[in-house]
Tab-separated table of C-alpha atoms in Angstrom:
chain	number	residue	atom	x	y	z
A	88	MET	CA	-18.158	10.088	15.331
A	89	SER	CA	-21.047	8.482	16.897
A	90	GLU	CA	-21.100	4.808	17.684
A	91	LYS	CA	-23.597	4.430	14.651
A	92	THR	CA	-20.738	5.760	12.395
A	93	ASN	CA	-17.587	4.462	13.454
A	94	ALA	CA	-14.910	2.942	11.293
A	95	CYS	CA	-16.424	-0.568	11.463
A	96	THR	CA	-19.548	0.448	10.689
A	97	LEU	CA	-18.256	2.646	7.708
A	98	LEU	CA	-16.992	-0.782	6.502
A	99	GLY	CA	-19.893	-2.755	6.454
A	100	TYR	CA	-19.125	-4.479	9.614
A	101	PRO	CA	-20.723	-4.690	13.341
A	102	ALA	CA	-19.731	-1.748	15.474
A	103	ASP	CA	-18.192	-3.806	17.975
A	104	ALA	CA	-16.161	-5.741	15.422
A	105	LYS	CA	-12.168	-6.292	15.868
A	106	LEU	CA	-10.826	-5.499	12.428
A	107	LEU	CA	-7.031	-6.155	10.766
A	108	ILE	CA	-6.156	-4.050	7.911
A	109	VAL	CA	-2.877	-5.264	6.285
A	110	ASN	CA	-1.262	-2.809	4.291
A	111	ALA	CA	1.760	-3.409	1.494
A	112	ASP	CA	4.028	-0.776	2.593
A	113	ASP	CA	7.066	0.993	0.888
A	114	PHE	CA	5.539	0.082	-2.622
A	115	GLY	CA	8.140	1.105	-5.229
A	116	MET	CA	11.083	0.541	-3.089
A	117	CYS	CA	12.536	-2.320	-4.753
A	118	HIS	CA	11.356	-4.768	-7.370
A	119	SER	CA	10.337	-7.240	-4.918
A	120	LEU	CA	8.308	-4.894	-2.768
A	121	CYS	CA	6.599	-4.052	-5.997
A	122	GLU	CA	5.934	-8.051	-6.737
A	123	GLY	CA	5.011	-9.154	-3.592
A	124	GLY	CA	2.752	-6.027	-2.631
A	125	MET	CA	0.807	-6.925	-5.948
A	126	ARG	CA	0.749	-10.482	-4.819
A	127	ALA	CA	-0.546	-9.914	-1.257
A	128	ILE	CA	-3.157	-7.531	-2.504
A	129	GLN	CA	-4.674	-9.957	-5.544
A	130	GLU	CA	-4.416	-13.177	-2.944
A	131	GLY	CA	-6.631	-11.197	-0.441
A	132	LEU	CA	-3.586	-10.906	2.442
A	133	ALA	CA	-3.260	-7.184	2.147
A	134	THR	CA	-6.010	-4.580	1.182
A	135	SER	CA	-4.078	-1.778	0.374
A	136	CYS	CA	-0.661	-0.269	-0.489
A	137	SER	CA	1.560	2.833	0.214
A	138	LEU	CA	3.342	4.299	-2.654
A	139	MET	CA	6.780	5.528	-2.346
A	140	VAL	CA	7.364	7.916	-5.230
A	141	PRO	CA	11.269	8.933	-5.626
A	142	THR	CA	12.628	5.530	-5.327
A	143	PRO	CA	14.234	3.020	-8.046
A	144	TRP	CA	10.823	0.953	-8.607
A	145	GLY	CA	8.589	3.960	-8.021
A	146	ILE	CA	7.323	4.451	-11.511
A	147	HIS	CA	6.942	0.747	-11.865
A	148	ALA	CA	4.982	0.906	-8.767
A	149	MET	CA	3.077	3.864	-10.223
A	150	LYS	CA	2.208	1.883	-13.778
A	151	LEU	CA	1.280	-0.970	-11.886
A	152	LEU	CA	-1.431	0.981	-9.826
A	153	LYS	CA	-2.443	2.818	-13.032
A	154	ASP	CA	-3.512	-0.471	-14.430
A	155	ASN	CA	-5.055	-1.661	-11.307
A	156	PRO	CA	-7.471	1.242	-10.428
A	157	HIS	CA	-9.531	-0.897	-7.667
A	158	ILE	CA	-6.278	-1.007	-5.376
A	159	PRO	CA	-6.644	1.532	-2.723
A	160	PHE	CA	-3.232	3.253	-1.678
A	161	SER	CA	-1.955	6.120	0.100
A	162	VAL	CA	1.285	7.932	-0.787
A	163	HIS	CA	4.261	7.076	1.568
A	164	LEU	CA	6.093	10.418	2.580
A	165	CYS	CA	9.830	10.147	1.980
A	166	ALA	CA	11.900	13.149	3.346
A	167	VAL	CA	15.121	11.113	4.018
A	168	SER	CA	16.696	8.170	3.035
A	169	GLU	CA	18.644	5.748	5.002
A	170	TYR	CA	20.300	4.352	1.797
A	171	ALA	CA	23.011	5.868	-0.369
A	172	TYR	CA	21.905	4.521	-3.744
A	173	TYR	CA	18.195	4.841	-3.199
A	174	ARG	CA	18.256	8.669	-2.788
């Protein structure tokens, strides 16, 4: 990647800008993370979220993202769970 096409310039900032990207992680793990993540994004604190699909609130989180297609998200890979009731 040349200096003219670094991540900062691709996002519309000067090439030497220092950026902080805040992501709402574990989106879907529980109700409070769905609500808190949405609030953080709506109020401009966070700019994206990481969806955890096989969780108790995963379906709710997917509906929130479907209803808000402007929210960028990734899928948080869940290979193991340390919570006995969140499997």
